[in-house]
PDB file of C-alpha atoms in Angstrom:
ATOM      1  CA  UNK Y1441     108.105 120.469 112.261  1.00  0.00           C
ATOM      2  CA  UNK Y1442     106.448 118.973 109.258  1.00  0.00           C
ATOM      3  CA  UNK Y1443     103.700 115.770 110.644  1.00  0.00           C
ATOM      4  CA  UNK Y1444     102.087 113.627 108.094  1.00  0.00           C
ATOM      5  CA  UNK Y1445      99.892 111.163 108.622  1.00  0.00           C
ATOM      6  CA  UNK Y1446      99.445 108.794 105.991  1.00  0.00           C
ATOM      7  CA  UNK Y1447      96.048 106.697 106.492  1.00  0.00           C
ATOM      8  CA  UNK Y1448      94.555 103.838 104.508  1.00  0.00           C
ATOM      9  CA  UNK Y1449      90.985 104.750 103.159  1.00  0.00           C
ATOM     10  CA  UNK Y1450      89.118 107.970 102.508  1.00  0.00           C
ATOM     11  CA  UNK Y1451      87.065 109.331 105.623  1.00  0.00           C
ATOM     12  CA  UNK Y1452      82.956 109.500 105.239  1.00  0.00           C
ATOM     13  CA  UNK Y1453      81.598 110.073 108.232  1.00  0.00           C
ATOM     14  CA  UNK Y1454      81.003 113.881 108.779  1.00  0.00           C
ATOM     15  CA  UNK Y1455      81.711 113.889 112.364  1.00  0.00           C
ATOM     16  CA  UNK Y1456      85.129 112.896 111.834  1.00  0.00           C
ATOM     17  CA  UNK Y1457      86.204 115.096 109.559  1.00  0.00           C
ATOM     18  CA  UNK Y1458      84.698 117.606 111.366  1.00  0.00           C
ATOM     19  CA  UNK Y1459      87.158 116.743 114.591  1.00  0.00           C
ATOM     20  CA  UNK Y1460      90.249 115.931 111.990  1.00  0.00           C
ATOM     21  CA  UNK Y1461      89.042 119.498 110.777  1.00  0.00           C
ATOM     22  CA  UNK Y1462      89.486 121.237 114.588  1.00  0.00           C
ATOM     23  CA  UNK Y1463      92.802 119.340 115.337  1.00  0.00           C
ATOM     24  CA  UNK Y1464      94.263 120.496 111.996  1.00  0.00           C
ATOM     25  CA  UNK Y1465      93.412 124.303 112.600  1.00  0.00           C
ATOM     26  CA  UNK Y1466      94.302 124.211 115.928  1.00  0.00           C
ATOM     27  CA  UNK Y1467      97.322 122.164 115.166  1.00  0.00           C
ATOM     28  CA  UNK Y1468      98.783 124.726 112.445  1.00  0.00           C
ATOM     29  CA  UNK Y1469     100.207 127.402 115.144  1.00  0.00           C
ATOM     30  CA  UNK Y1470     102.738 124.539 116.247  1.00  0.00           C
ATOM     31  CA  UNK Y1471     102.978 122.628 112.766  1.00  0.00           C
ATOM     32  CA  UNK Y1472     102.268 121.980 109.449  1.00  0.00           C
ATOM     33  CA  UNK Y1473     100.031 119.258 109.440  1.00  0.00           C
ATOM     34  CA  UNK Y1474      99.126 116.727 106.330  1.00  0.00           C
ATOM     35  CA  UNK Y1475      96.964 114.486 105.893  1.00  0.00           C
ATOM     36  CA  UNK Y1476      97.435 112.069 103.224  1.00  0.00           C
ATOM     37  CA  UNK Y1477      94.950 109.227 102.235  1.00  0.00           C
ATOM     38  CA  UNK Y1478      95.610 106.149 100.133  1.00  0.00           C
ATOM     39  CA  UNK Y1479      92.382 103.822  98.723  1.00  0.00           C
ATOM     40  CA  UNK Y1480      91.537 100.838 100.342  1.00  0.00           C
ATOM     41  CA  UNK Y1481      91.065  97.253  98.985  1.00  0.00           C
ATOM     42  CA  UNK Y1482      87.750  96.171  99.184  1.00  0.00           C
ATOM     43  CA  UNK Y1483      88.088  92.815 101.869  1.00  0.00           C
ATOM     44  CA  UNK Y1484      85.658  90.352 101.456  1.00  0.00           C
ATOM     45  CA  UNK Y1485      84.581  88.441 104.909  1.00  0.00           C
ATOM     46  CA  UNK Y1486      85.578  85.112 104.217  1.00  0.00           C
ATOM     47  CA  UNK Y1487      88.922  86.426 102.657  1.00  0.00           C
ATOM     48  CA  UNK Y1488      91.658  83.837 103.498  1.00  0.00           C
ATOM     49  CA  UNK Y1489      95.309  85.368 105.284  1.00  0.00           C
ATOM     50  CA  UNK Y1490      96.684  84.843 102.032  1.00  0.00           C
ATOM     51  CA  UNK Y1491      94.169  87.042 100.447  1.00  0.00           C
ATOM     52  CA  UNK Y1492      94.496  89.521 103.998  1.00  0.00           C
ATOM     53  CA  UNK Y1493      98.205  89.477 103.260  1.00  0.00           C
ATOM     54  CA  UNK Y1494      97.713  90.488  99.615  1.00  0.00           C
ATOM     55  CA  UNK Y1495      95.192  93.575 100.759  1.00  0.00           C
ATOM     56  CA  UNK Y1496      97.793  94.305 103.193  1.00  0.00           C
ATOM     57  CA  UNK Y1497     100.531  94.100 100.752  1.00  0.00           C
ATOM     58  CA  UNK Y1498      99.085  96.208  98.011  1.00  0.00           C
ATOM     59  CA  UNK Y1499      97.745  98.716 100.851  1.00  0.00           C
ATOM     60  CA  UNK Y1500     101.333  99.274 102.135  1.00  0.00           C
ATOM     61  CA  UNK Y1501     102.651 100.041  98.275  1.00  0.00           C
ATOM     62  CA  UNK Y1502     100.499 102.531  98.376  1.00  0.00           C
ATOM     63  CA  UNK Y1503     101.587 103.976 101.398  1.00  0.00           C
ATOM     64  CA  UNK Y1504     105.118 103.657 100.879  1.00  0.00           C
ATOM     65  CA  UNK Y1505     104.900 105.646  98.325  1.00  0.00           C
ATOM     66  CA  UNK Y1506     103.650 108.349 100.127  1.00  0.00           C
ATOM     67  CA  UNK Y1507     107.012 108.769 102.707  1.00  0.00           C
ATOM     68  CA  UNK Y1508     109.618 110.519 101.895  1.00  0.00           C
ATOM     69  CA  UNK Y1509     112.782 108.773 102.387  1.00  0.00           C
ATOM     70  CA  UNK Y1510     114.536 111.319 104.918  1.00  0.00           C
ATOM     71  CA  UNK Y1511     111.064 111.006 107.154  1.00  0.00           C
ATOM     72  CA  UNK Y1512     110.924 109.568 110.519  1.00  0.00           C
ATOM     73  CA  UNK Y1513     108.170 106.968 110.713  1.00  0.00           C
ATOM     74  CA  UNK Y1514     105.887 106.205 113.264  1.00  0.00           C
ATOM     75  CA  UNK Y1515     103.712 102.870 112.276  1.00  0.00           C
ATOM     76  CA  UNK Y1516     100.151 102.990 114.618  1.00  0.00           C
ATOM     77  CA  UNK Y1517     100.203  99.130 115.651  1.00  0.00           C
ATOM     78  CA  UNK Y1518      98.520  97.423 118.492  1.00  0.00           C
ATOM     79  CA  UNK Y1519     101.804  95.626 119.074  1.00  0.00           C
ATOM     80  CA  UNK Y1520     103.669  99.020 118.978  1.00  0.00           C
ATOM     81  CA  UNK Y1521     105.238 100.549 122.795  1.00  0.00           C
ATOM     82  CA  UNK Y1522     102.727 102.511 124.460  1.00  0.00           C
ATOM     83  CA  UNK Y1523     103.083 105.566 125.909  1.00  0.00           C
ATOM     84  CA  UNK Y1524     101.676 108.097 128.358  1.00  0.00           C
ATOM     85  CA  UNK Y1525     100.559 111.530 126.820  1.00  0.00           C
ATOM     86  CA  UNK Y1526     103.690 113.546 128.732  1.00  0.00           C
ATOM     87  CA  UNK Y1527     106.110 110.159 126.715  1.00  0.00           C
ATOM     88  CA  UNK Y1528     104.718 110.740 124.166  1.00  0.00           C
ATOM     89  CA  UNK Y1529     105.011 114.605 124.160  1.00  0.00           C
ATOM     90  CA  UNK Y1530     108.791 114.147 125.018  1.00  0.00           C
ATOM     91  CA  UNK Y1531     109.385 111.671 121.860  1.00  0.00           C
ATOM     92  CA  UNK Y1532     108.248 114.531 119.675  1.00  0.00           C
ATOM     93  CA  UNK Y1533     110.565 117.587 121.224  1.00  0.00           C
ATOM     94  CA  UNK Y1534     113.081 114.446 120.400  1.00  0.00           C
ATOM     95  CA  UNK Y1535     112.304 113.819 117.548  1.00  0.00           C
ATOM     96  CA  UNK Y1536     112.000 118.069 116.416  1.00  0.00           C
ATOM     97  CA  UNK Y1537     115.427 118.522 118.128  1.00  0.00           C
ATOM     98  CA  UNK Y1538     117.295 115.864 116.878  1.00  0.00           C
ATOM     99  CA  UNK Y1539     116.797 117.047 112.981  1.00  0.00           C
ATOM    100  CA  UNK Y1540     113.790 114.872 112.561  1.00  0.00           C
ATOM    101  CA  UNK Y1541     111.415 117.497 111.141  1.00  0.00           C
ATOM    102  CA  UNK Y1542     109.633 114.869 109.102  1.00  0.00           C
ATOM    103  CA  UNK Y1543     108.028 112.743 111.060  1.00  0.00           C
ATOM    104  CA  UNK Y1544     105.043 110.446 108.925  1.00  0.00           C
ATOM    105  CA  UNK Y1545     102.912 108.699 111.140  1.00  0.00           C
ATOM    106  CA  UNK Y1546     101.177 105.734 109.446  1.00  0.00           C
ATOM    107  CA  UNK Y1547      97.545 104.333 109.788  1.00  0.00           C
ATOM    108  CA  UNK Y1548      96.789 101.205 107.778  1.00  0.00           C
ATOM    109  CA  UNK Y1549      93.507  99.546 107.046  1.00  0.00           C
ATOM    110  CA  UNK Y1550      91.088  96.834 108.752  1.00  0.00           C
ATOM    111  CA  UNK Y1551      93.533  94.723 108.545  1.00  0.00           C
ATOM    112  CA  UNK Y1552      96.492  96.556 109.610  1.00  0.00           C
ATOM    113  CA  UNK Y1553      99.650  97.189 108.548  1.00  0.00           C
ATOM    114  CA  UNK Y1554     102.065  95.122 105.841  1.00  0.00           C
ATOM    115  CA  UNK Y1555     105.198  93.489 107.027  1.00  0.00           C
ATOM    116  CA  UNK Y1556     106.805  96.012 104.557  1.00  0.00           C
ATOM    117  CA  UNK Y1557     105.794  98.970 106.185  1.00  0.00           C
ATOM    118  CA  UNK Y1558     106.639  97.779 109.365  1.00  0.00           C
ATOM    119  CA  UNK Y1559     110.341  97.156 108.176  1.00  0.00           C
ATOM    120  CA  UNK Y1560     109.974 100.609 106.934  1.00  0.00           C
ATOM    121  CA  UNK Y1561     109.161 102.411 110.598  1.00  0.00           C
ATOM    122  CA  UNK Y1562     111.695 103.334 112.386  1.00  0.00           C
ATOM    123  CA  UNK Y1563     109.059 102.644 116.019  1.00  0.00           C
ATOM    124  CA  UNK Y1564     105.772 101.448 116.497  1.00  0.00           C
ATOM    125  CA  UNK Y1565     102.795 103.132 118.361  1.00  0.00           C
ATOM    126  CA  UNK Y1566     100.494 101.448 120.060  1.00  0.00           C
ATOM    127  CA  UNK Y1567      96.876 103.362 121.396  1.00  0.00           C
ATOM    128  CA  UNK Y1568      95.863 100.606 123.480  1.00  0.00           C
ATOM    129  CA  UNK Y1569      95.512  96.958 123.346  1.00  0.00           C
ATOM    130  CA  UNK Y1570      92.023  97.625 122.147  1.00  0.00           C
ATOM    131  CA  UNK Y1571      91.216  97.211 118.149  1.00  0.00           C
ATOM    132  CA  UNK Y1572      89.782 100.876 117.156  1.00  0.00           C
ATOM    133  CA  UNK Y1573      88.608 101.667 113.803  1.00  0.00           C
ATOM    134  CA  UNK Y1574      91.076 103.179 111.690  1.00  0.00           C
ATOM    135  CA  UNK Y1575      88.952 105.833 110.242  1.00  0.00           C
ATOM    136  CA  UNK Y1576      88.552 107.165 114.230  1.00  0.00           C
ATOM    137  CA  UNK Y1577      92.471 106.832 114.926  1.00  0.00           C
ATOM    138  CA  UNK Y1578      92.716 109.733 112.821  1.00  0.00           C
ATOM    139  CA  UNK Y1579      90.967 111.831 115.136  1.00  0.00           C
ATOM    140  CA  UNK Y1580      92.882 110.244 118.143  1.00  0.00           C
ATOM    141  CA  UNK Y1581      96.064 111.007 116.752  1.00  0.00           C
ATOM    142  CA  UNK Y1582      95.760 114.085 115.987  1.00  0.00           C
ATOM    143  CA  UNK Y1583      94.465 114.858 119.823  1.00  0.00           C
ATOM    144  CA  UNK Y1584      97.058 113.389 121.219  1.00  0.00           C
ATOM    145  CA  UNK Y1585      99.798 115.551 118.748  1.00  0.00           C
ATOM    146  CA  UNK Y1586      97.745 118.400 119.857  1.00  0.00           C
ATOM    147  CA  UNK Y1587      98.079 117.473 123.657  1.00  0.00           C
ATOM    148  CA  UNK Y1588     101.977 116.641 122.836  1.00  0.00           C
ATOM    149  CA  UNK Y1589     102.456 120.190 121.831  1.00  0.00           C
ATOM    150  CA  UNK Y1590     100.618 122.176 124.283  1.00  0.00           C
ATOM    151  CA  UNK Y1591     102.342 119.905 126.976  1.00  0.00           C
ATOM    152  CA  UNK Y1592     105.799 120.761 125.471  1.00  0.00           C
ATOM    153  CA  UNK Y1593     105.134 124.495 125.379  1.00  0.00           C
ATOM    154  CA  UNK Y1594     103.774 124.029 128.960  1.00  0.00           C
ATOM    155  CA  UNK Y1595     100.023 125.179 127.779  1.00  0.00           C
ATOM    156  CA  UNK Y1596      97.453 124.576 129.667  1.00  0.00           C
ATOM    157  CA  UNK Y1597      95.460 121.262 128.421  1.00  0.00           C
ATOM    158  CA  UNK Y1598      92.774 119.364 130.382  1.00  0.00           C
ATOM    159  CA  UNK Y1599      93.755 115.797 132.057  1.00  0.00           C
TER     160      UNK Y1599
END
C-alpha cells in the first residue's frame, strides 16, 4: 500500500518532526509512506471569508496538484465521520483489498480545507470535534495509521 499525506505548510517545530520521523520508520515495514507539503498563504487576522476563501482556494490548487488521479482520498475535516481506531483499521484492509493502493490523505491549513478539495475526496475524516493544529495532525495521523496496521496484523499495540 502506497499512503500519502498531503499537508498544507512546512513543519518547524523539532518535536514534531521528530514523532512524524518515528511513525515514518516504524511505518515503512507495512507501507511506503510520503509525506508531501505544499506552502501556506500567509492569513492576516482581520482577513474577511472572502479573503479566507481565496487562501483556501489557492491552498487547495496546490494540493490538488499533488494527488494522483487513480488515488483514494481521505480529506481530514472536523465535519468528516469519525471513527474508532479498530473502524478505522478495517477502512484501510478495505481500502488495500479492494485495489485502492493509493490512498492520499489530505491536511489543509488554519483555515481548512477548499470546497474543491472536498469535491475531490472520495470520504471525510474527522479526529474529533475539537479544532487541532494542523501542523500536530500530522503526527496524529500517522499514529493512528500505525495503530491501523498493527491492529490489522493482530500486533500487539497499547489501548
Amino acid at each position: 500500500m502506497h499512503i500519502s499525506i498531503a499537508a498544507v505548510g512546512k513543519l518547524k517545530e523539532k518535536y514534531l518532526i521528530q514523532g512524524i520521523n518515528e511513525y515514518t520508520k516504524r511505518l515503512s515495514a507495512y507501507a511506503k509512506i510520503e509525506i508531501i507539503e505544499v506552502a501556506d498563504e500567509k492569513t492576516s487576522e482581520r482577513a474577511s471569508e472572502l479573503e479566507e476563501e481565496q487562501i483556501r482556494q489557492r491552498e487547495g490548487e496546490r494540493l490538488l496538484a499533488k494527488i494522483p488521479h487513480d488515488a483514494h482520498v481521505i480529506a481530514l475535516a472536523i465535519e468528516g465521520k469519525m471513527k474508532s481506531s479498530e473502524q478505522f483499521a478495517a477502512r484501510l484492509d478495505e481500502l488495500a483489498t479492494y485495489g485502492k493502493s493509493k490512498v492520499v490523505f489530505v491536511i489543509g491549513g488554519s483555515l481548512g480545507l477548499s470546497k474543491q478539495v472536498m469535491a475531490r475526496a472520495d470520504e471525510a475524516l474527522s479526529f474529533s470535534k475539537m479544532t487541532f493544529p494542523y501542523q500536530l495532525m500530522r503526527l496524529i495521523l500517522l499514529e493512528q495509521i500505525y495503530r491501523a496496521f498493527r491492529i490489522n496484523r493482530g500486533e500487539p499495540y497499547h489501548k
